[in-house]
Each structure stands twice: as structure tokens, then as C-alpha cells.
mmCIF file of C-alpha atoms in Angstrom:
data_model
loop_
_atom_site.group_PDB
_atom_site.id
_atom_site.type_symbol
_atom_site.label_atom_id
_atom_site.label_comp_id
_atom_site.label_asym_id
_atom_site.label_seq_id
_atom_site.Cartn_x
_atom_site.Cartn_y
_atom_site.Cartn_z
ATOM 1 C CA MET A 19 30.461 8.804 -7.419
ATOM 2 C CA THR A 20 27.303 6.926 -8.458
ATOM 3 C CA ARG A 21 24.156 9.080 -8.305
ATOM 4 C CA LEU A 22 20.556 8.142 -9.037
ATOM 5 C CA VAL A 23 18.632 9.898 -11.778
ATOM 6 C CA THR A 24 14.851 9.948 -11.381
ATOM 7 C CA LYS A 25 12.590 10.639 -14.356
ATOM 8 C CA GLU A 26 9.329 12.315 -13.431
ATOM 9 C CA ILE A 27 6.182 10.544 -14.644
ATOM 10 C CA VAL A 28 3.601 12.422 -12.543
ATOM 11 C CA PRO A 29 4.790 15.530 -10.657
ATOM 12 C CA ASP A 30 5.367 14.821 -6.968
ATOM 13 C CA PHE A 31 3.640 11.442 -7.318
ATOM 14 C CA VAL A 32 5.309 8.952 -9.696
ATOM 15 C CA GLY A 33 8.953 8.716 -10.726
ATOM 16 C CA GLU A 34 11.085 6.190 -12.603
ATOM 17 C CA ILE A 35 14.680 5.210 -11.889
ATOM 18 C CA SER A 36 16.672 3.582 -14.672
ATOM 19 C CA ASP A 37 20.195 2.124 -14.591
ATOM 20 C CA PHE A 38 19.983 1.430 -10.880
ATOM 21 C CA PRO A 39 23.481 0.435 -9.644
ATOM 22 C CA ILE A 40 22.431 -2.762 -7.910
ATOM 23 C CA ASP A 41 26.076 -3.937 -7.756
ATOM 24 C CA ALA A 42 27.418 -0.602 -6.517
ATOM 25 C CA ILE A 43 25.057 0.533 -3.785
ATOM 26 C CA ASN A 44 26.714 2.959 -1.380
ATOM 27 C CA ASP A 45 25.667 5.599 1.142
ATOM 28 C CA GLN A 46 25.092 8.142 -1.625
ATOM 29 C CA VAL A 47 22.744 5.778 -3.465
ATOM 30 C CA HIS A 48 20.906 5.148 -0.196
ATOM 31 C CA GLU A 49 20.445 8.880 0.350
ATOM 32 C CA ASP A 50 19.359 9.492 -3.250
ATOM 33 C CA LEU A 51 16.827 6.675 -3.062
ATOM 34 C CA ARG A 52 15.274 7.932 0.154
ATOM 35 C CA LYS A 53 15.045 11.470 -1.252
ATOM 36 C CA ALA A 54 13.463 10.237 -4.474
ATOM 37 C CA TRP A 55 10.972 8.126 -2.510
ATOM 38 C CA THR A 56 9.974 11.124 -0.383
ATOM 39 C CA ARG A 57 9.336 13.257 -3.468
ATOM 40 C CA TYR A 58 7.745 10.469 -5.530
ATOM 41 C CA PRO A 59 5.784 8.107 -3.258
ATOM 42 C CA VAL A 60 5.521 5.734 -6.225
ATOM 43 C CA LEU A 61 8.864 4.759 -7.808
ATOM 44 C CA ARG A 62 9.229 2.444 -10.803
ATOM 45 C CA PHE A 63 12.300 0.435 -11.780
ATOM 46 C CA ARG A 64 12.215 -1.212 -15.216
ATOM 47 C CA GLY A 65 14.213 -4.346 -15.994
ATOM 48 C CA ILE A 66 16.179 -4.206 -12.772
ATOM 49 C CA PRO A 67 18.514 -7.254 -12.489
ATOM 50 C CA ILE A 68 17.505 -8.192 -8.979
ATOM 51 C CA GLY A 69 16.678 -11.334 -7.007
ATOM 52 C CA ASP A 70 15.178 -11.984 -3.599
ATOM 53 C CA VAL A 71 18.395 -11.338 -1.681
ATOM 54 C CA GLU A 72 18.950 -7.972 -3.387
ATOM 55 C CA GLN A 73 15.293 -7.004 -2.936
ATOM 56 C CA ILE A 74 15.497 -7.709 0.782
ATOM 57 C CA ALA A 75 18.709 -5.658 1.061
ATOM 58 C CA LEU A 76 17.126 -2.767 -0.862
ATOM 59 C CA THR A 77 14.088 -2.845 1.418
ATOM 60 C CA LYS A 78 16.350 -2.440 4.435
ATOM 61 C CA VAL A 79 17.578 0.866 2.990
ATOM 62 C CA LEU A 80 14.083 2.215 3.673
ATOM 63 C CA GLY A 81 13.607 0.584 7.066
ATOM 64 C CA PRO A 82 13.769 -2.665 9.047
ATOM 65 C CA ILE A 83 11.881 -5.554 7.490
ATOM 66 C CA PHE A 84 8.186 -5.845 8.331
ATOM 67 C CA LEU A 85 7.151 -9.485 8.292
ATOM 68 C CA THR A 86 3.713 -9.763 6.742
ATOM 69 C CA THR A 87 1.160 -11.124 9.204
ATOM 70 C CA ASN A 88 -1.926 -13.227 8.592
ATOM 71 C CA VAL A 89 -0.290 -14.923 5.591
ATOM 72 C CA GLN A 90 -2.241 -17.938 4.383
ATOM 73 C CA HIS A 91 -0.178 -19.169 1.429
ATOM 74 C CA GLY A 92 2.363 -16.457 0.578
ATOM 75 C CA LYS A 93 5.315 -17.323 2.792
ATOM 76 C CA GLY A 94 8.528 -17.060 0.801
ATOM 77 C CA VAL A 95 10.439 -20.331 0.555
ATOM 78 C CA GLY A 96 13.885 -19.817 2.058
ATOM 79 C CA HIS A 97 13.286 -16.105 2.636
ATOM 80 C CA PRO A 98 10.648 -15.276 5.263
ATOM 81 C CA GLU A 99 11.006 -11.606 4.302
ATOM 82 C CA ILE A 100 9.418 -12.367 0.895
ATOM 83 C CA PHE A 101 5.627 -12.357 0.581
ATOM 84 C CA VAL A 102 4.593 -14.283 -2.549
ATOM 85 C CA ILE A 103 1.604 -12.867 -4.430
ATOM 86 C CA ALA A 104 0.514 -15.399 -7.026
ATOM 87 C CA ASN A 105 -2.300 -17.462 -8.475
ATOM 88 C CA LYS A 106 0.059 -20.348 -9.265
ATOM 89 C CA LYS A 107 -0.287 -23.800 -7.732
ATOM 90 C CA ASN A 108 2.333 -25.994 -6.088
ATOM 91 C CA PRO A 109 2.875 -29.523 -7.450
ATOM 92 C CA ASP A 110 0.515 -30.846 -4.765
ATOM 93 C CA GLY A 111 -2.228 -28.470 -5.891
ATOM 94 C CA THR A 112 -1.992 -26.056 -2.973
ATOM 95 C CA PRO A 113 -1.718 -22.286 -3.637
ATOM 96 C CA ALA A 114 1.837 -21.052 -4.246
ATOM 97 C CA GLY A 115 0.946 -17.544 -3.105
ATOM 98 C CA ASP A 116 -1.775 -15.241 -1.808
ATOM 99 C CA LEU A 117 -4.468 -13.029 -3.414
ATOM 100 C CA GLY A 118 -5.399 -15.295 -6.349
ATOM 101 C CA ASP A 119 -6.642 -13.698 -9.587
ATOM 102 C CA GLY A 120 -9.521 -11.529 -8.376
ATOM 103 C CA GLU A 121 -9.779 -7.791 -7.903
ATOM 104 C CA VAL A 122 -8.180 -6.400 -4.743
ATOM 105 C CA GLN A 123 -10.027 -3.358 -3.401
ATOM 106 C CA TRP A 124 -8.512 -0.027 -2.411
ATOM 107 C CA HIS A 125 -6.440 -0.309 0.736
ATOM 108 C CA THR A 126 -3.336 0.661 2.670
ATOM 109 C CA ASP A 127 -1.230 -2.313 3.737
ATOM 110 C CA HIS A 128 -1.783 -3.454 7.337
ATOM 111 C CA TRP A 129 -3.962 -0.478 8.166
ATOM 112 C CA TRP A 130 -5.421 -2.354 11.165
ATOM 113 C CA VAL A 131 -2.173 -2.542 13.202
ATOM 114 C CA GLU A 132 -0.689 -0.001 15.602
ATOM 115 C CA GLU A 133 2.383 0.656 13.416
ATOM 116 C CA PRO A 134 1.554 0.080 9.735
ATOM 117 C CA PRO A 135 4.489 -0.477 7.360
ATOM 118 C CA SER A 136 6.112 2.464 5.616
ATOM 119 C CA ALA A 137 7.325 0.980 2.314
ATOM 120 C CA ALA A 138 6.373 -1.845 -0.008
ATOM 121 C CA LEU A 139 8.498 -3.231 -2.844
ATOM 122 C CA LEU A 140 6.765 -5.378 -5.452
ATOM 123 C CA ARG A 141 8.713 -7.202 -8.191
ATOM 124 C CA ALA A 142 7.174 -8.873 -11.239
ATOM 125 C CA LEU A 143 8.393 -12.389 -12.096
ATOM 126 C CA GLU A 144 5.456 -13.443 -14.302
ATOM 127 C CA VAL A 145 2.611 -11.268 -15.570
ATOM 128 C CA PRO A 146 -0.645 -11.992 -17.420
ATOM 129 C CA PRO A 147 -1.075 -10.668 -20.993
ATOM 130 C CA THR A 148 -3.896 -8.401 -19.767
ATOM 131 C CA GLY A 149 -5.239 -7.341 -16.384
ATOM 132 C CA GLY A 150 -3.551 -7.497 -13.019
ATOM 133 C CA ASN A 151 -2.658 -3.799 -13.193
ATOM 134 C CA THR A 152 -1.909 -1.965 -9.948
ATOM 135 C CA TYR A 153 -3.405 1.462 -9.178
ATOM 136 C CA TRP A 154 -2.224 4.010 -6.630
ATOM 137 C CA ALA A 155 -4.193 6.961 -5.248
ATOM 138 C CA ASN A 156 -2.337 10.018 -3.952
ATOM 139 C CA MET A 157 -3.566 10.965 -0.470
ATOM 140 C CA TYR A 158 -1.620 14.244 -0.478
ATOM 141 C CA THR A 159 -3.587 15.645 -3.400
ATOM 142 C CA ALA A 160 -6.828 14.028 -2.214
ATOM 143 C CA TYR A 161 -6.557 15.929 1.057
ATOM 144 C CA ALA A 162 -5.441 19.176 -0.593
ATOM 145 C CA ALA A 163 -8.500 19.126 -2.894
ATOM 146 C CA LEU A 164 -11.017 18.859 -0.042
ATOM 147 C CA PRO A 165 -13.193 21.911 0.682
ATOM 148 C CA ALA A 166 -11.966 24.082 3.532
ATOM 149 C CA SER A 167 -15.129 23.247 5.495
ATOM 150 C CA THR A 168 -14.377 19.519 5.290
ATOM 151 C CA LYS A 169 -10.753 20.031 6.336
ATOM 152 C CA GLU A 170 -11.989 21.953 9.368
ATOM 153 C CA ARG A 171 -14.444 19.181 10.181
ATOM 154 C CA LEU A 172 -11.682 16.545 10.109
ATOM 155 C CA LYS A 173 -9.695 18.142 12.935
ATOM 156 C CA GLY A 174 -9.214 15.637 15.734
ATOM 157 C CA LEU A 175 -11.141 12.839 14.016
ATOM 158 C CA TYR A 176 -10.012 9.199 14.073
ATOM 159 C CA ILE A 177 -11.259 6.134 12.204
ATOM 160 C CA HIS A 178 -11.697 2.941 14.185
ATOM 161 C CA HIS A 179 -10.208 0.174 12.016
ATOM 162 C CA GLN A 180 -11.526 -3.201 13.167
ATOM 163 C CA ASP A 181 -9.010 -6.052 12.985
ATOM 164 C CA VAL A 182 -11.390 -9.024 12.889
ATOM 165 C CA LEU A 183 -12.348 -9.264 9.211
ATOM 166 C CA ASP A 184 -9.911 -8.854 6.325
ATOM 167 C CA ILE A 185 -10.533 -6.862 3.163
ATOM 168 C CA SER A 186 -12.519 -9.732 1.636
ATOM 169 C CA GLY A 187 -14.745 -10.029 4.707
ATOM 170 C CA SER A 188 -13.148 -13.253 5.958
ATOM 171 C CA PRO A 189 -12.052 -13.621 9.608
ATOM 172 C CA ARG A 190 -8.356 -13.066 10.198
ATOM 173 C CA ARG A 191 -6.377 -15.947 11.628
ATOM 174 C CA GLY A 192 -7.109 -16.409 15.316
ATOM 175 C CA LYS A 193 -10.079 -14.017 15.276
ATOM 176 C CA GLU A 194 -13.706 -14.754 16.119
ATOM 177 C CA VAL A 195 -16.479 -12.592 14.712
ATOM 178 C CA PRO A 196 -18.332 -10.758 17.512
ATOM 179 C CA SER A 197 -22.087 -11.105 17.795
ATOM 180 C CA SER A 198 -22.514 -7.316 17.776
ATOM 181 C CA LYS A 199 -22.936 -5.627 14.380
ATOM 182 C CA ASP A 200 -21.568 -2.372 15.809
ATOM 183 C CA PHE A 201 -18.035 -2.254 14.395
ATOM 184 C CA ALA A 202 -17.112 0.459 16.907
ATOM 185 C CA THR A 203 -17.175 -2.218 19.627
ATOM 186 C CA TRP A 204 -14.930 -4.661 17.734
ATOM 187 C CA SER A 205 -11.235 -4.976 18.508
ATOM 188 C CA GLY A 206 -8.937 -2.860 16.354
ATOM 189 C CA VAL A 207 -6.980 0.365 16.287
ATOM 190 C CA ASP A 208 -7.793 4.074 15.959
ATOM 191 C CA HIS A 209 -5.801 6.119 13.443
ATOM 192 C CA PRO A 210 -6.139 9.828 12.558
ATOM 193 C CA ILE A 211 -8.043 10.588 9.363
ATOM 194 C CA VAL A 212 -5.481 13.251 8.477
ATOM 195 C CA VAL A 213 -1.859 12.377 9.232
ATOM 196 C CA ARG A 214 1.408 14.251 8.853
ATOM 197 C CA HIS A 215 3.950 12.373 6.763
ATOM 198 C CA PRO A 216 7.104 11.912 8.855
ATOM 199 C CA ALA A 217 9.508 12.578 5.953
ATOM 200 C CA SER A 218 7.765 15.187 3.792
ATOM 201 C CA GLY A 219 5.974 16.929 6.652
ATOM 202 C CA LYS A 220 2.859 17.281 4.486
ATOM 203 C CA PRO A 221 -0.690 16.368 5.543
ATOM 204 C CA CYS A 222 -2.509 13.538 3.804
ATOM 205 C CA LEU A 223 -5.589 11.390 4.221
ATOM 206 C CA TYR A 224 -5.233 8.023 5.937
ATOM 207 C CA LEU A 225 -8.324 5.923 5.237
ATOM 208 C CA GLY A 226 -7.051 2.344 5.571
ATOM 209 C CA ALA A 227 -9.557 0.011 3.926
ATOM 210 C CA SER A 228 -12.864 -1.838 4.350
ATOM 211 C CA ARG A 229 -15.023 1.287 4.124
ATOM 212 C CA GLU A 230 -18.190 -0.708 4.863
ATOM 213 C CA ARG A 231 -16.816 -1.751 8.280
ATOM 214 C CA GLN A 232 -15.390 1.591 9.423
ATOM 215 C CA THR A 233 -16.571 3.884 12.200
ATOM 216 C CA ILE A 234 -15.426 7.337 13.319
ATOM 217 C CA VAL A 235 -14.569 7.585 16.986
ATOM 218 C CA GLY A 236 -17.199 9.531 18.950
ATOM 219 C CA MET A 237 -19.492 10.092 15.950
ATOM 220 C CA LYS A 238 -22.935 8.664 15.296
ATOM 221 C CA GLN A 239 -22.880 6.095 12.524
ATOM 222 C CA ALA A 240 -25.229 7.942 10.157
ATOM 223 C CA GLU A 241 -23.069 11.074 10.293
ATOM 224 C CA ALA A 242 -19.870 9.035 10.067
ATOM 225 C CA SER A 243 -21.118 7.134 7.008
ATOM 226 C CA GLU A 244 -21.900 10.359 5.174
ATOM 227 C CA LEU A 245 -18.462 11.793 5.904
ATOM 228 C CA LEU A 246 -16.635 8.555 5.050
ATOM 229 C CA ASP A 247 -18.496 8.314 1.743
ATOM 230 C CA GLU A 248 -17.322 11.835 0.872
ATOM 231 C CA LEU A 249 -13.710 11.063 1.807
ATOM 232 C CA TRP A 250 -13.530 7.753 -0.068
ATOM 233 C CA GLN A 251 -15.081 9.294 -3.159
ATOM 234 C CA GLN A 252 -12.494 12.063 -3.068
ATOM 235 C CA ALA A 253 -9.584 9.724 -2.333
ATOM 236 C CA THR A 254 -10.308 7.379 -5.240
ATOM 237 C CA SER A 255 -11.239 10.025 -7.806
ATOM 238 C CA PRO A 256 -9.404 9.532 -11.122
ATOM 239 C CA HIS A 257 -7.783 12.936 -10.548
ATOM 240 C CA HIS A 258 -5.579 11.364 -7.868
ATOM 241 C CA VAL A 259 -4.919 7.950 -9.448
ATOM 242 C CA TRP A 260 -2.118 6.480 -11.589
ATOM 243 C CA HIS A 261 -1.782 2.863 -12.666
ATOM 244 C CA GLN A 262 1.029 0.502 -13.601
ATOM 245 C CA GLU A 263 0.786 -1.964 -16.491
ATOM 246 C CA TRP A 264 3.328 -4.548 -15.437
ATOM 247 C CA ARG A 265 6.209 -5.984 -17.424
ATOM 248 C CA VAL A 266 8.408 -8.858 -16.273
ATOM 249 C CA GLY A 267 11.399 -7.341 -14.462
ATOM 250 C CA ASP A 268 9.510 -4.288 -13.191
ATOM 251 C CA MET A 269 9.769 -3.387 -9.533
ATOM 252 C CA MET A 270 7.706 -0.749 -7.773
ATOM 253 C CA ILE A 271 8.430 0.955 -4.464
ATOM 254 C CA TRP A 272 5.573 2.825 -2.864
ATOM 255 C CA ASP A 273 4.944 4.765 0.312
ATOM 256 C CA ASN A 274 2.254 3.046 2.343
ATOM 257 C CA ARG A 275 1.800 6.125 4.526
ATOM 258 C CA CYS A 276 0.370 8.469 1.895
ATOM 259 C CA LEU A 277 -1.203 6.203 -0.731
ATOM 260 C CA LEU A 278 -4.031 3.793 -1.334
ATOM 261 C CA HIS A 279 -3.600 0.993 -3.869
ATOM 262 C CA ARG A 280 -5.711 -1.640 -5.590
ATOM 263 C CA ARG A 281 -5.398 -4.353 -8.259
ATOM 264 C CA ASP A 282 -7.401 -5.381 -11.317
ATOM 265 C CA GLN A 283 -8.604 -8.927 -11.725
ATOM 266 C CA PHE A 284 -7.078 -11.046 -14.509
ATOM 267 C CA HIS A 285 -7.871 -14.264 -16.364
ATOM 268 C CA PRO A 286 -7.533 -17.263 -14.023
ATOM 269 C CA HIS A 287 -5.789 -19.337 -16.707
ATOM 270 C CA SER A 288 -2.944 -16.819 -16.960
ATOM 271 C CA ILE A 289 -0.162 -16.493 -14.389
ATOM 272 C CA ARG A 290 0.779 -13.546 -12.212
ATOM 273 C CA LEU A 291 3.727 -14.068 -9.849
ATOM 274 C CA MET A 292 5.088 -11.220 -7.735
ATOM 275 C CA HIS A 293 7.485 -11.023 -4.786
ATOM 276 C CA ARG A 294 6.820 -8.344 -2.194
ATOM 277 C CA THR A 295 8.907 -7.070 0.690
ATOM 278 C CA THR A 296 7.830 -4.532 3.280
ATOM 279 C CA ALA A 297 9.585 -2.073 5.589
ATOM 280 C CA LYS A 298 8.447 -1.208 9.091
ATOM 281 C CA GLY A 299 6.802 2.101 9.856
ATOM 282 C CA ALA A 300 5.570 4.001 12.895
ATOM 283 C CA ARG A 301 2.207 4.862 14.367
ATOM 284 C CA PRO A 302 0.480 7.517 12.222
ATOM 285 C CA VAL A 303 0.552 10.978 13.793
ATOM 286 C CA ALA A 304 -2.346 13.406 13.462
ATOM 287 C CA ALA A 305 -1.732 16.498 11.333
ATOM 288 C CA LEU A 306 -4.774 18.401 12.602
#
């Protein structure tokens, strides 16, 4: 019977699966993949012979497909499940994908919705000679390294994640910017700062994104800003970060529920083309 073998890159953080049996996926492979993904929230596949159809099928092993919302240019042609991340242009000069060639700040995908996605799969079709690396930050170890006094302080606390402006500060589709500068009054969703992972059972930080537009429910802004600064500094410390230097044919699976991720900028005259799929998740549950 086919079994998956996972090589450890970073203990309990990053693993690599080689010789993935893409043409012989069975229930055992499904189980092995889910177990590996729970232990290693970042999984790398190198040179996997996979196309859009196979990527979509593999995503469904981890959960029902989550269709990316607020897409400007990244809708997959022929496959709505595919989100195209690219700086390429179509023949008519329009963007062939989203996110361009600039830096993408630390974030968790779709942090502003009630039920953020659980898994993301990103596959490299074209990569620039330098830049465009992806970084992940481990929210398990970030939480574990907090002082006991801070952990105690986080009990029962929620961040209000506004859903009006995106990570770049631009209004989301269909949203109007309120006149009030108090982000606590803007539409959005409240998620616990410390959540319990539904598969591993371990606590981890859940910070979302857009630090400069966050508030903590029931806390004065000056106090909230001080605490959020401490948490973001801890979460993005190099001690908790690993990065991927992409090769064509690489595919990464990561757990959106216990990680932050970001991307380097790259030269605008080079090409970076990636196909992403996403699996549905559930509403984050407080661990404290």
C-alpha cells in the first residue's frame, strides 16, 4: 500500500514530501497527508507533476473548496477554484493575475470573514531569478514564547478585524469607507487572539493582518496598541519564521489557522506566476 514519507525541515513546523503518488491517491494517502499537515503546518512538494485539475482534487482532501472573494484580476480561466497570482499581462494589456510584483505584508488569508479558510495550496509555474520568496511565521511557537503574564492578559480578548480596507489600504469591492476614524465602529468580525487549533488541539496566536487598523474589543486604543505591538513583534520574530525560495514545479500547502505569511517584492521585468487553491475552514475558537 502506498504511504507518504515526510522529511522534516523544521521540527513541528516545515516538512517536505517527495515522490507524491499523484496517480495513485487512495484513502491511506489522504490520511497520511492530513496527519503530515497537522504535524507540519507548512508542507513542501518539489517537482510534483500536477496541473490545475489535480491541485483542485488535492485541495478537496483537506476540505471543501473556498472560493476566493474580492478577486480583482485573479480568477482562474476555466477553473473558478484557481486563484491566479501573477504580474503577467494578458494580450490586451490587462493584469493576468493579482498581487503584482510588490511586497505583500504579513497576513492570514481572509482573516476578516466569519469562517476563514483552513488550507492554502500554492503552485509555482514561473518564478523570478531572485525575490518573490514566501515567508511563514509559526503562531504555535510565537504563543508558547510569550511571557506568562502576557498569556494571562490575553484570556478572553478578541481583535476586531475591519472588513472595509484590504491589506494595501484600498477599499474592498462593494465597501465604502466610513467617515469615522475609529476602526472599532467599522464593519468586520471579532476573532479570539488565542485560538485552539481544531486538529492539533494546541493554542496559537491569531492576529489576522492590517495591524495599523486593528482594535481589541472592550479595550482603550492606547492600551490595545501597546499590546498589539508586543504581539506582532513576537509573532514575526525571526525565531518563528521560515522562508521558501521557489523553484518551478514546487507546491506548498500551509495551514492558515496557525500561521502568518508574507512575500518579498521582485523585479517588475521578471515573471512570477502561481496558482493557488484554498480549502474552507471554520470560525476560530478561543483557547483561553
